[in-house]
PDB file of C-alpha atoms and ligand atoms in Angstrom:
ATOM      1  CA  MET A   1      -7.983  13.560  -0.405  1.00  0.00           C
ATOM      2  CA  ARG A   2     -10.360  15.091   2.142  1.00  0.00           C
ATOM      3  CA  VAL A   3     -11.768  12.838   4.842  1.00  0.00           C
ATOM      4  CA  ALA A   4     -14.249  13.831   7.552  1.00  0.00           C
ATOM      5  CA  VAL A   5     -14.053  11.806  10.770  1.00  0.00           C
ATOM      6  CA  ALA A   6     -17.419  11.423  12.464  1.00  0.00           C
ATOM      7  CA  ASN A   7     -19.677   9.622  14.883  1.00  0.00           C
ATOM      8  CA  ASN A   8     -22.917  10.959  16.280  1.00  0.00           C
ATOM      9  CA  LYS A   9     -21.889   9.397  19.605  1.00  0.00           C
ATOM     10  CA  GLY A  10     -19.395  11.348  21.701  1.00  0.00           C
ATOM     11  CA  GLY A  11     -16.107  10.078  23.071  1.00  0.00           C
ATOM     12  CA  ALA A  12     -15.573   7.444  20.401  1.00  0.00           C
ATOM     13  CA  GLY A  13     -11.986   8.503  19.767  1.00  0.00           C
ATOM     14  CA  LYS A  14     -12.480  10.598  16.613  1.00  0.00           C
ATOM     15  CA  THR A  15      -9.983  13.263  17.627  1.00  0.00           C
ATOM     16  CA  THR A  16      -7.486  10.688  18.891  1.00  0.00           C
ATOM     17  CA  VAL A  17      -7.627   8.815  15.586  1.00  0.00           C
ATOM     18  CA  ILE A  18      -7.084  12.037  13.605  1.00  0.00           C
ATOM     19  CA  ALA A  19      -4.037  13.002  15.682  1.00  0.00           C
ATOM     20  CA  TYR A  20      -2.334   9.634  15.356  1.00  0.00           C
ATOM     21  CA  LEU A  21      -3.354   8.941  11.760  1.00  0.00           C
ATOM     22  CA  ALA A  22      -1.816  12.320  10.941  1.00  0.00           C
ATOM     23  CA  GLU A  23       1.344  11.218  12.768  1.00  0.00           C
ATOM     24  CA  ALA A  24       1.428   7.879  10.913  1.00  0.00           C
ATOM     25  CA  LEU A  25       0.957   9.567   7.535  1.00  0.00           C
ATOM     26  CA  ALA A  26       3.594  12.214   8.296  1.00  0.00           C
ATOM     27  CA  ALA A  27       6.010   9.470   9.393  1.00  0.00           C
ATOM     28  CA  ARG A  28       5.884   8.096   5.842  1.00  0.00           C
ATOM     29  CA  GLY A  29       6.411  11.492   4.267  1.00  0.00           C
ATOM     30  CA  ARG A  30       2.846  12.608   3.614  1.00  0.00           C
ATOM     31  CA  ARG A  31       1.727  16.208   4.139  1.00  0.00           C
ATOM     32  CA  VAL A  32      -1.359  16.374   6.339  1.00  0.00           C
ATOM     33  CA  LEU A  33      -3.788  19.163   7.185  1.00  0.00           C
ATOM     34  CA  ALA A  34      -6.058  18.542  10.181  1.00  0.00           C
ATOM     35  CA  ILE A  35      -9.115  20.758  10.480  1.00  0.00           C
ATOM     36  CA  ASP A  36     -10.821  21.243  13.830  1.00  0.00           C
ATOM     37  CA  MET A  37     -14.587  21.636  13.356  1.00  0.00           C
ATOM     38  CA  ASP A  38     -15.375  20.975  17.022  1.00  0.00           C
ATOM     39  CA  PRO A  39     -15.922  23.951  19.379  1.00  0.00           C
ATOM     40  CA  GLN A  40     -14.364  21.778  22.110  1.00  0.00           C
ATOM     41  CA  ALA A  41     -11.085  22.415  20.234  1.00  0.00           C
ATOM     42  CA  ASN A  42      -9.620  19.127  21.497  1.00  0.00           C
ATOM     43  CA  LEU A  43      -7.600  18.587  18.339  1.00  0.00           C
ATOM     44  CA  SER A  44      -6.192  22.119  18.560  1.00  0.00           C
ATOM     45  CA  ARG A  45      -5.035  21.512  22.150  1.00  0.00           C
ATOM     46  CA  ARG A  46      -3.595  18.131  21.247  1.00  0.00           C
ATOM     47  CA  PHE A  47      -1.505  19.776  18.515  1.00  0.00           C
ATOM     48  CA  GLY A  48      -0.230  22.306  21.058  1.00  0.00           C
ATOM     49  CA  TYR A  49      -2.648  25.260  20.974  1.00  0.00           C
ATOM     50  CA  GLY A  50      -4.301  26.203  24.287  1.00  0.00           C
ATOM     51  CA  GLU A  51      -7.584  28.050  24.711  1.00  0.00           C
ATOM     52  CA  ALA A  52      -5.966  31.333  25.799  1.00  0.00           C
ATOM     53  CA  GLU A  53      -3.845  31.774  22.676  1.00  0.00           C
ATOM     54  CA  LEU A  54      -6.559  30.549  20.317  1.00  0.00           C
ATOM     55  CA  VAL A  55      -8.482  33.716  21.226  1.00  0.00           C
ATOM     56  CA  ASP A  56      -6.046  35.776  19.116  1.00  0.00           C
ATOM     57  CA  MET A  57      -5.770  33.320  16.236  1.00  0.00           C
ATOM     58  CA  VAL A  58      -7.679  32.832  13.004  1.00  0.00           C
ATOM     59  CA  THR A  59      -9.665  29.642  13.554  1.00  0.00           C
ATOM     60  CA  THR A  60     -12.467  27.748  11.837  1.00  0.00           C
ATOM     61  CA  ALA A  61     -14.852  30.171  13.590  1.00  0.00           C
ATOM     62  CA  GLU A  62     -13.471  33.131  11.563  1.00  0.00           C
ATOM     63  CA  VAL A  63     -12.846  31.166   8.388  1.00  0.00           C
ATOM     64  CA  VAL A  64     -16.442  29.923   8.181  1.00  0.00           C
ATOM     65  CA  ALA A  65     -17.758  33.415   8.997  1.00  0.00           C
ATOM     66  CA  ALA A  66     -15.561  35.039   6.319  1.00  0.00           C
ATOM     67  CA  ASN A  67     -17.048  32.819   3.614  1.00  0.00           C
ATOM     68  CA  THR A  68     -14.497  33.788   0.966  1.00  0.00           C
ATOM     69  CA  PRO A  69     -12.747  31.333  -1.363  1.00  0.00           C
ATOM     70  CA  GLY A  70      -9.444  30.062   0.042  1.00  0.00           C
ATOM     71  CA  CYS A  71      -9.568  32.106   3.263  1.00  0.00           C
ATOM     72  CA  ALA A  72      -8.660  29.018   5.336  1.00  0.00           C
ATOM     73  CA  ALA A  73      -5.023  29.623   4.330  1.00  0.00           C
ATOM     74  CA  GLN A  74      -4.929  32.563   6.772  1.00  0.00           C
ATOM     75  CA  GLY A  75      -5.633  30.271   9.732  1.00  0.00           C
ATOM     76  CA  ILE A  76      -3.320  27.347   9.004  1.00  0.00           C
ATOM     77  CA  VAL A  77      -0.535  26.831  11.562  1.00  0.00           C
ATOM     78  CA  GLY A  78       2.033  24.115  12.214  1.00  0.00           C
ATOM     79  CA  CYS A  79       1.653  21.233  14.650  1.00  0.00           C
ATOM     80  CA  ARG A  80       3.608  22.034  17.808  1.00  0.00           C
ATOM     81  CA  TRP A  81       4.596  18.592  19.008  1.00  0.00           C
ATOM     82  CA  SER A  82       8.033  18.591  20.568  1.00  0.00           C
ATOM     83  CA  LEU A  83       9.836  15.742  18.832  1.00  0.00           C
ATOM     84  CA  PRO A  84      13.461  16.787  18.262  1.00  0.00           C
ATOM     85  CA  ARG A  85      14.457  13.440  16.697  1.00  0.00           C
ATOM     86  CA  HIS A  86      11.589  13.531  14.198  1.00  0.00           C
ATOM     87  CA  ARG A  87      11.317  17.220  13.390  1.00  0.00           C
ATOM     88  CA  GLU A  88      10.481  16.598   9.715  1.00  0.00           C
ATOM     89  CA  LEU A  89       7.532  14.447  10.804  1.00  0.00           C
ATOM     90  CA  VAL A  90       6.046  17.291  12.861  1.00  0.00           C
ATOM     91  CA  GLU A  91       6.723  19.802  10.074  1.00  0.00           C
ATOM     92  CA  ARG A  92       4.540  17.782   7.707  1.00  0.00           C
ATOM     93  CA  ILE A  93       1.452  18.268   9.923  1.00  0.00           C
ATOM     94  CA  ASP A  94      -0.577  21.478   9.746  1.00  0.00           C
ATOM     95  CA  LEU A  95      -3.673  22.504  11.668  1.00  0.00           C
ATOM     96  CA  LEU A  96      -6.616  24.780  11.065  1.00  0.00           C
ATOM     97  CA  PRO A  97      -7.589  25.226  14.730  1.00  0.00           C
ATOM     98  CA  ALA A  98     -10.968  25.787  16.374  1.00  0.00           C
ATOM     99  CA  ARG A  99     -12.187  27.873  19.271  1.00  0.00           C
ATOM    100  CA  TYR A 100     -15.245  27.463  21.495  1.00  0.00           C
ATOM    101  CA  ASP A 101     -17.122  30.253  19.665  1.00  0.00           C
ATOM    102  CA  LEU A 102     -17.196  28.137  16.508  1.00  0.00           C
ATOM    103  CA  GLU A 103     -20.550  27.316  18.120  1.00  0.00           C
ATOM    104  CA  ALA A 104     -21.737  30.780  17.027  1.00  0.00           C
ATOM    105  CA  ARG A 105     -21.643  29.653  13.372  1.00  0.00           C
ATOM    106  CA  VAL A 106     -24.609  27.377  14.075  1.00  0.00           C
ATOM    107  CA  ALA A 107     -26.832  30.472  14.026  1.00  0.00           C
ATOM    108  CA  GLU A 108     -26.011  30.874  10.310  1.00  0.00           C
ATOM    109  CA  ALA A 109     -27.297  27.408   9.451  1.00  0.00           C
ATOM    110  CA  GLY A 110     -30.513  28.780   7.951  1.00  0.00           C
ATOM    111  CA  THR A 111     -28.668  31.142   5.588  1.00  0.00           C
ATOM    112  CA  LEU A 112     -28.745  30.140   1.930  1.00  0.00           C
ATOM    113  CA  GLY A 113     -25.732  27.961   1.076  1.00  0.00           C
ATOM    114  CA  ALA A 114     -24.334  28.133   4.624  1.00  0.00           C
ATOM    115  CA  HIS A 115     -23.300  24.460   4.549  1.00  0.00           C
ATOM    116  CA  GLU A 116     -20.780  25.267   1.759  1.00  0.00           C
ATOM    117  CA  ARG A 117     -18.767  27.756   3.795  1.00  0.00           C
ATOM    118  CA  LEU A 118     -15.938  25.448   4.883  1.00  0.00           C
ATOM    119  CA  GLU A 119     -15.705  23.952   1.399  1.00  0.00           C
ATOM    120  CA  ARG A 120     -15.374  27.482  -0.018  1.00  0.00           C
ATOM    121  CA  ALA A 121     -12.790  28.471   2.595  1.00  0.00           C
ATOM    122  CA  LEU A 122     -10.667  25.440   1.652  1.00  0.00           C
ATOM    123  CA  ASP A 123     -10.637  26.335  -2.043  1.00  0.00           C
ATOM    124  CA  GLY A 124      -7.123  25.825  -3.407  1.00  0.00           C
ATOM    125  CA  ILE A 125      -5.536  24.293  -0.295  1.00  0.00           C
ATOM    126  CA  ASP A 126      -5.483  20.690  -1.540  1.00  0.00           C
ATOM    127  CA  GLU A 127      -2.370  20.982  -3.672  1.00  0.00           C
ATOM    128  CA  ASP A 128      -0.265  21.518  -0.518  1.00  0.00           C
ATOM    129  CA  TYR A 129      -1.447  18.322   1.183  1.00  0.00           C
ATOM    130  CA  ASP A 130      -1.725  14.597   0.543  1.00  0.00           C
ATOM    131  CA  VAL A 131      -4.507  14.174   3.097  1.00  0.00           C
ATOM    132  CA  VAL A 132      -6.924  16.597   4.783  1.00  0.00           C
ATOM    133  CA  LEU A 133      -8.617  15.232   7.929  1.00  0.00           C
ATOM    134  CA  ILE A 134     -11.670  17.044   9.293  1.00  0.00           C
ATOM    135  CA  ASP A 135     -12.572  16.519  12.958  1.00  0.00           C
ATOM    136  CA  CYS A 136     -16.361  16.729  13.429  1.00  0.00           C
ATOM    137  CA  PRO A 137     -18.168  17.250  16.743  1.00  0.00           C
ATOM    138  CA  PRO A 138     -20.307  14.383  18.100  1.00  0.00           C
ATOM    139  CA  ALA A 139     -23.517  15.544  16.399  1.00  0.00           C
ATOM    140  CA  LEU A 140     -25.145  15.722  12.983  1.00  0.00           C
ATOM    141  CA  GLY A 141     -25.899  19.448  13.154  1.00  0.00           C
ATOM    142  CA  HIS A 142     -24.548  22.359  11.156  1.00  0.00           C
ATOM    143  CA  LEU A 143     -20.872  22.070  12.146  1.00  0.00           C
ATOM    144  CA  THR A 144     -20.700  18.421  11.095  1.00  0.00           C
ATOM    145  CA  GLN A 145     -22.604  19.288   7.912  1.00  0.00           C
ATOM    146  CA  LEU A 146     -19.966  21.923   7.109  1.00  0.00           C
ATOM    147  CA  GLY A 147     -17.327  19.197   7.507  1.00  0.00           C
ATOM    148  CA  LEU A 148     -19.237  16.689   5.384  1.00  0.00           C
ATOM    149  CA  ALA A 149     -19.887  19.214   2.622  1.00  0.00           C
ATOM    150  CA  ALA A 150     -16.133  19.843   2.416  1.00  0.00           C
ATOM    151  CA  ALA A 151     -15.184  16.147   2.358  1.00  0.00           C
ATOM    152  CA  GLU A 152     -14.917  13.447  -0.295  1.00  0.00           C
ATOM    153  CA  SER A 153     -15.322  10.556   2.118  1.00  0.00           C
ATOM    154  CA  VAL A 154     -16.067   9.810   5.749  1.00  0.00           C
ATOM    155  CA  LEU A 155     -14.260   7.736   8.328  1.00  0.00           C
ATOM    156  CA  LEU A 156     -16.373   6.434  11.201  1.00  0.00           C
ATOM    157  CA  VAL A 157     -14.754   5.811  14.586  1.00  0.00           C
ATOM    158  CA  LEU A 158     -16.555   3.828  17.254  1.00  0.00           C
ATOM    159  CA  ARG A 159     -15.989   1.923  20.445  1.00  0.00           C
ATOM    160  CA  PRO A 160     -17.224  -1.682  20.368  1.00  0.00           C
ATOM    161  CA  GLU A 161     -20.416  -0.775  22.223  1.00  0.00           C
ATOM    162  CA  TYR A 162     -24.059  -0.702  21.192  1.00  0.00           C
ATOM    163  CA  ASP A 163     -24.563   3.093  21.385  1.00  0.00           C
ATOM    164  CA  HIS A 164     -21.398   3.767  19.390  1.00  0.00           C
ATOM    165  CA  LEU A 165     -22.459   1.431  16.607  1.00  0.00           C
ATOM    166  CA  GLN A 166     -25.864   3.141  16.510  1.00  0.00           C
ATOM    167  CA  GLY A 167     -24.159   6.548  16.326  1.00  0.00           C
ATOM    168  CA  ALA A 168     -22.039   5.363  13.384  1.00  0.00           C
ATOM    169  CA  ILE A 169     -25.066   3.905  11.582  1.00  0.00           C
ATOM    170  CA  ARG A 170     -26.859   7.229  12.032  1.00  0.00           C
ATOM    171  CA  VAL A 171     -23.981   9.051  10.323  1.00  0.00           C
ATOM    172  CA  ARG A 172     -23.985   6.556   7.445  1.00  0.00           C
ATOM    173  CA  ASP A 173     -27.746   6.897   6.980  1.00  0.00           C
ATOM    174  CA  PHE A 174     -27.520  10.689   7.223  1.00  0.00           C
ATOM    175  CA  ILE A 175     -24.892  10.741   4.471  1.00  0.00           C
ATOM    176  CA  GLU A 176     -26.977   8.494   2.210  1.00  0.00           C
ATOM    177  CA  THR A 177     -30.075  10.620   2.733  1.00  0.00           C
ATOM    178  CA  TYR A 178     -28.553  14.091   2.521  1.00  0.00           C
ATOM    179  CA  ARG A 179     -25.362  13.912   0.427  1.00  0.00           C
ATOM    180  CA  ARG A 180     -27.063  15.526  -2.560  1.00  0.00           C
ATOM    181  CA  HIS A 181     -28.377  18.340  -0.334  1.00  0.00           C
ATOM    182  CA  LEU A 182     -24.803  18.821   0.893  1.00  0.00           C
ATOM    183  CA  GLY A 183     -23.611  19.165  -2.702  1.00  0.00           C
ATOM    184  CA  ARG A 184     -21.610  15.922  -2.358  1.00  0.00           C
ATOM    185  CA  PRO A 185     -23.487  13.243  -4.326  1.00  0.00           C
ATOM    186  CA  HIS A 186     -20.481  10.892  -4.114  1.00  0.00           C
ATOM    187  CA  LEU A 187     -19.891  11.257  -0.365  1.00  0.00           C
ATOM    188  CA  HIS A 188     -19.529   7.810   1.199  1.00  0.00           C
ATOM    189  CA  VAL A 189     -18.171   5.940   4.188  1.00  0.00           C
ATOM    190  CA  ALA A 190     -14.608   5.002   3.288  1.00  0.00           C
ATOM    191  CA  GLY A 191     -13.825   3.099   6.451  1.00  0.00           C
ATOM    192  CA  VAL A 192     -14.744   2.204  10.004  1.00  0.00           C
ATOM    193  CA  ILE A 193     -12.238   2.087  12.856  1.00  0.00           C
ATOM    194  CA  ILE A 194     -12.915   0.375  16.168  1.00  0.00           C
ATOM    195  CA  ASN A 195     -11.180   2.218  19.006  1.00  0.00           C
ATOM    196  CA  GLU A 196     -10.517   1.303  22.629  1.00  0.00           C
ATOM    197  CA  HIS A 197     -10.818  -2.390  21.916  1.00  0.00           C
ATOM    198  CA  ASP A 198     -10.121  -4.742  24.832  1.00  0.00           C
ATOM    199  CA  ARG A 199      -9.709  -8.313  23.651  1.00  0.00           C
ATOM    200  CA  ARG A 200     -10.334  -9.670  27.166  1.00  0.00           C
ATOM    201  CA  ARG A 201     -13.939  -8.464  26.985  1.00  0.00           C
ATOM    202  CA  GLY A 202     -16.492 -10.741  25.377  1.00  0.00           C
ATOM    203  CA  LEU A 203     -18.729  -7.756  24.728  1.00  0.00           C
ATOM    204  CA  HIS A 204     -16.053  -6.212  22.534  1.00  0.00           C
ATOM    205  CA  HIS A 205     -15.779  -9.383  20.427  1.00  0.00           C
ATOM    206  CA  TRP A 206     -19.545  -9.519  20.143  1.00  0.00           C
ATOM    207  CA  HIS A 207     -19.809  -5.897  18.988  1.00  0.00           C
ATOM    208  CA  THR A 208     -16.870  -6.271  16.615  1.00  0.00           C
ATOM    209  CA  ASP A 209     -18.922  -8.984  14.911  1.00  0.00           C
ATOM    210  CA  SER A 210     -21.923  -6.603  14.813  1.00  0.00           C
ATOM    211  CA  VAL A 211     -19.748  -3.931  13.175  1.00  0.00           C
ATOM    212  CA  THR A 212     -18.604  -6.475  10.572  1.00  0.00           C
ATOM    213  CA  ASP A 213     -22.214  -7.532   9.944  1.00  0.00           C
ATOM    214  CA  THR A 214     -23.188  -3.880   9.459  1.00  0.00           C
ATOM    215  CA  PHE A 215     -20.221  -2.466   7.557  1.00  0.00           C
ATOM    216  CA  GLY A 216     -18.581  -5.565   6.025  1.00  0.00           C
ATOM    217  CA  THR A 217     -15.243  -4.862   4.380  1.00  0.00           C
ATOM    218  CA  LEU A 218     -15.432  -1.171   5.327  1.00  0.00           C
ATOM    219  CA  LEU A 219     -14.180  -2.186   8.788  1.00  0.00           C
ATOM    220  CA  TRP A 220     -10.438  -1.528   8.857  1.00  0.00           C
ATOM    221  CA  SER A 221      -8.108  -3.699  10.858  1.00  0.00           C
ATOM    222  CA  PRO A 222      -6.582  -3.799  13.329  1.00  0.00           C
ATOM    223  CA  PRO A 223      -8.752  -2.143  15.982  1.00  0.00           C
ATOM    224  CA  VAL A 224      -7.026   0.451  18.155  1.00  0.00           C
ATOM    225  CA  PRO A 225      -6.500  -1.260  21.517  1.00  0.00           C
ATOM    226  CA  SER A 226      -7.452   0.369  24.795  1.00  0.00           C
ATOM    227  CA  ARG A 227      -4.134   1.460  26.304  1.00  0.00           C
ATOM    228  CA  ALA A 228      -3.164   3.712  29.199  1.00  0.00           C
ATOM    229  CA  ALA A 229      -0.122   4.793  27.161  1.00  0.00           C
ATOM    230  CA  LEU A 230      -2.430   6.167  24.481  1.00  0.00           C
ATOM    231  CA  ALA A 231      -4.635   8.041  26.968  1.00  0.00           C
ATOM    232  CA  GLU A 232      -1.477   9.479  28.557  1.00  0.00           C
ATOM    233  CA  ALA A 233      -0.088  10.652  25.208  1.00  0.00           C
ATOM    234  CA  ILE A 234      -3.417  12.310  24.323  1.00  0.00           C
ATOM    235  CA  ASP A 235      -3.602  13.944  27.740  1.00  0.00           C
ATOM    236  CA  ALA A 236      -0.077  15.300  27.382  1.00  0.00           C
ATOM    237  CA  ALA A 237      -0.817  16.617  23.855  1.00  0.00           C
ATOM    238  CA  ALA A 238       2.048  14.447  22.649  1.00  0.00           C
ATOM    239  CA  PRO A 239       2.681  12.187  19.648  1.00  0.00           C
ATOM    240  CA  LEU A 240       3.185   8.410  19.944  1.00  0.00           C
ATOM    241  CA  HIS A 241       6.789   8.615  18.694  1.00  0.00           C
ATOM    242  CA  GLY A 242       9.384   9.363  21.342  1.00  0.00           C
ATOM    243  CA  ARG A 243       7.493   7.765  24.255  1.00  0.00           C
ATOM    244  CA  GLY A 244       9.331   4.458  24.504  1.00  0.00           C
ATOM    245  CA  ALA A 245       8.209   0.864  24.359  1.00  0.00           C
ATOM    246  CA  ALA A 246       4.635   1.400  25.583  1.00  0.00           C
ATOM    247  CA  THR A 247       3.541   3.334  22.477  1.00  0.00           C
ATOM    248  CA  ARG A 248       5.526   1.323  19.897  1.00  0.00           C
ATOM    249  CA  PRO A 249       2.727  -1.222  19.228  1.00  0.00           C
ATOM    250  CA  LEU A 250       0.310   1.714  18.825  1.00  0.00           C
ATOM    251  CA  ILE A 251       2.575   3.281  16.193  1.00  0.00           C
ATOM    252  CA  THR A 252       2.305  -0.027  14.297  1.00  0.00           C
ATOM    253  CA  VAL A 253      -1.501  -0.024  14.628  1.00  0.00           C
ATOM    254  CA  PHE A 254      -1.853   3.513  13.241  1.00  0.00           C
ATOM    255  CA  ALA A 255       0.597   2.719  10.421  1.00  0.00           C
ATOM    256  CA  ALA A 256      -1.693  -0.166   9.387  1.00  0.00           C
ATOM    257  CA  LEU A 257      -4.735   2.134   9.523  1.00  0.00           C
ATOM    258  CA  ALA A 258      -2.848   4.704   7.434  1.00  0.00           C
ATOM    259  CA  ASP A 259      -2.322   1.924   4.842  1.00  0.00           C
ATOM    260  CA  HIS A 260      -6.105   1.563   4.591  1.00  0.00           C
ATOM    261  CA  LEU A 261      -6.530   5.307   4.165  1.00  0.00           C
ATOM    262  CA  GLU A 262      -3.941   5.446   1.423  1.00  0.00           C
ATOM    263  CA  ALA A 263      -5.460   2.427  -0.325  1.00  0.00           C
ATOM    264  CA  GLN A 264      -8.748   4.364  -0.417  1.00  0.00           C
ATOM    265  CA  ALA A 265      -6.975   7.368  -1.888  1.00  0.00           C
ATOM    266  CA  HIS A 266      -5.424   5.252  -4.655  1.00  0.00           C
ATOM    267  CA  ALA A 267      -8.763   3.585  -5.386  1.00  0.00           C
ATOM    268  CA  ALA A 268     -10.414   7.008  -5.694  1.00  0.00           C
ATOM    269  CA  ALA A 269      -7.651   8.445  -7.941  1.00  0.00           C
TER     270      ALA A 269
HETATM  271  N1  ATP B   1      -7.421   3.609  22.422  1.00  0.00           N
HETATM  272  C1  ATP B   1      -7.585   4.277  23.580  1.00  0.00           C
HETATM  273  N2  ATP B   1      -7.086   3.787  24.741  1.00  0.00           N
HETATM  274  C2  ATP B   1      -7.278   4.451  25.897  1.00  0.00           C
HETATM  275  N3  ATP B   1      -7.922   5.610  26.010  1.00  0.00           N
HETATM  276  C3  ATP B   1      -8.432   6.160  24.894  1.00  0.00           C
HETATM  277  C4  ATP B   1      -8.281   5.532  23.619  1.00  0.00           C
HETATM  278  N4  ATP B   1      -8.889   6.320  22.692  1.00  0.00           N
HETATM  279  C5  ATP B   1      -9.399   7.376  23.347  1.00  0.00           C
HETATM  280  N5  ATP B   1      -9.124   7.280  24.668  1.00  0.00           N
HETATM  281  C6  ATP B   1      -9.562   8.199  25.723  1.00  0.00           C
HETATM  282  O1  ATP B   1     -10.859   8.627  25.401  1.00  0.00           O
HETATM  283  C7  ATP B   1     -10.899  10.045  25.428  1.00  0.00           C
HETATM  284  C8  ATP B   1     -11.847  10.549  24.365  1.00  0.00           C
HETATM  285  O2  ATP B   1     -11.250  10.395  23.098  1.00  0.00           O
HETATM  286  P1  ATP B   1     -11.459  11.498  21.977  1.00  0.00           P
HETATM  287  O3  ATP B   1     -11.446  12.864  22.550  1.00  0.00           O
HETATM  288  O4  ATP B   1     -10.504  11.192  20.876  1.00  0.00           O
HETATM  289  O5  ATP B   1     -12.953  11.129  21.504  1.00  0.00           O
HETATM  290  P2  ATP B   1     -13.880  11.968  20.526  1.00  0.00           P
HETATM  291  O6  ATP B   1     -14.705  10.989  19.780  1.00  0.00           O
HETATM  292  O7  ATP B   1     -13.067  12.899  19.717  1.00  0.00           O
HETATM  293  O8  ATP B   1     -14.773  12.773  21.573  1.00  0.00           O
HETATM  294  P3  ATP B   1     -15.846  13.927  21.222  1.00  0.00           P
HETATM  295  O9  ATP B   1     -17.064  13.213  20.774  1.00  0.00           O
HETATM  296  O10 ATP B   1     -16.016  14.664  22.522  1.00  0.00           O
HETATM  297  O11 ATP B   1     -15.249  14.776  20.145  1.00  0.00           O
HETATM  298  C9  ATP B   1      -9.473  10.509  25.249  1.00  0.00           C
HETATM  299  O12 ATP B   1      -9.246  11.723  25.891  1.00  0.00           O
HETATM  300  C10 ATP B   1      -8.670   9.405  25.865  1.00  0.00           C
HETATM  301  O13 ATP B   1      -8.501   9.644  27.259  1.00  0.00           O
HETATM  302 MG1   MG B   2     -13.368  14.945  19.430  1.00  0.00          MG
END
């Protein structure tokens, strides 16, 4: 199953959700490939690959430029989390990294069939993975379109704030309008995750209700709470396992969200 994670609004927690959904899925034995389609390369750093070494690696920038069937295989590397007590978990997570010059691919957007280049590069990779998660940049331009055209469904991540909900609605409407143009007539929103929820804030309750009004049963529960322990793990490019009591409730939250993802996969099969 290939899932693109998107929101037109930046800083919603898309990359965070991919990292820790991948961890939750790997913890239950699933094989996960995470694809970084953001020139910020945040996901690549969070899986252990710094900007300096990415310069010498095959990344989504080269893979999209190459435009040959299956060429993504040449860029796939292992997640580098240091987790000695859960080594098998880490070994189940792979990454196709990004580099800042992925931005250069935008210039090809006008070329015939350019939006199919990631899809073509991923040809044949699915049999090695249970789930492929594609991290999109906070925009609806060419790089996100490459991600959408390679995906079967879309996961929206938003903070319980007005602008984030609008950004998510824009992605949903974009998909409905352009999925045929992207060669994905069945592309749809599979789920919506609220991130950085603070239950002490009335505004967050209010916007959670707005999300439910807008997306109905597509809203997955529970929301990801706003936690310093999560921001610290992300900052340290570390998984949630192995960080003591503070991250344990977050492991439970992402396990529940992984249940939703897998339920979608079974429904689609
Ligand atoms: N649940 C959370 N609790 C606390 N901090 C969080 C949480 N989720 C995300 N953050 C913080 O918000 C920052 C932005 O998150 P992230 O990079 O995942 O967003 P994004 O949607 O991928 O951003 P972009 O649009 O730039 O790609 C993180 O670096 C982290 O510090
Ligand atoms: Mg991101």
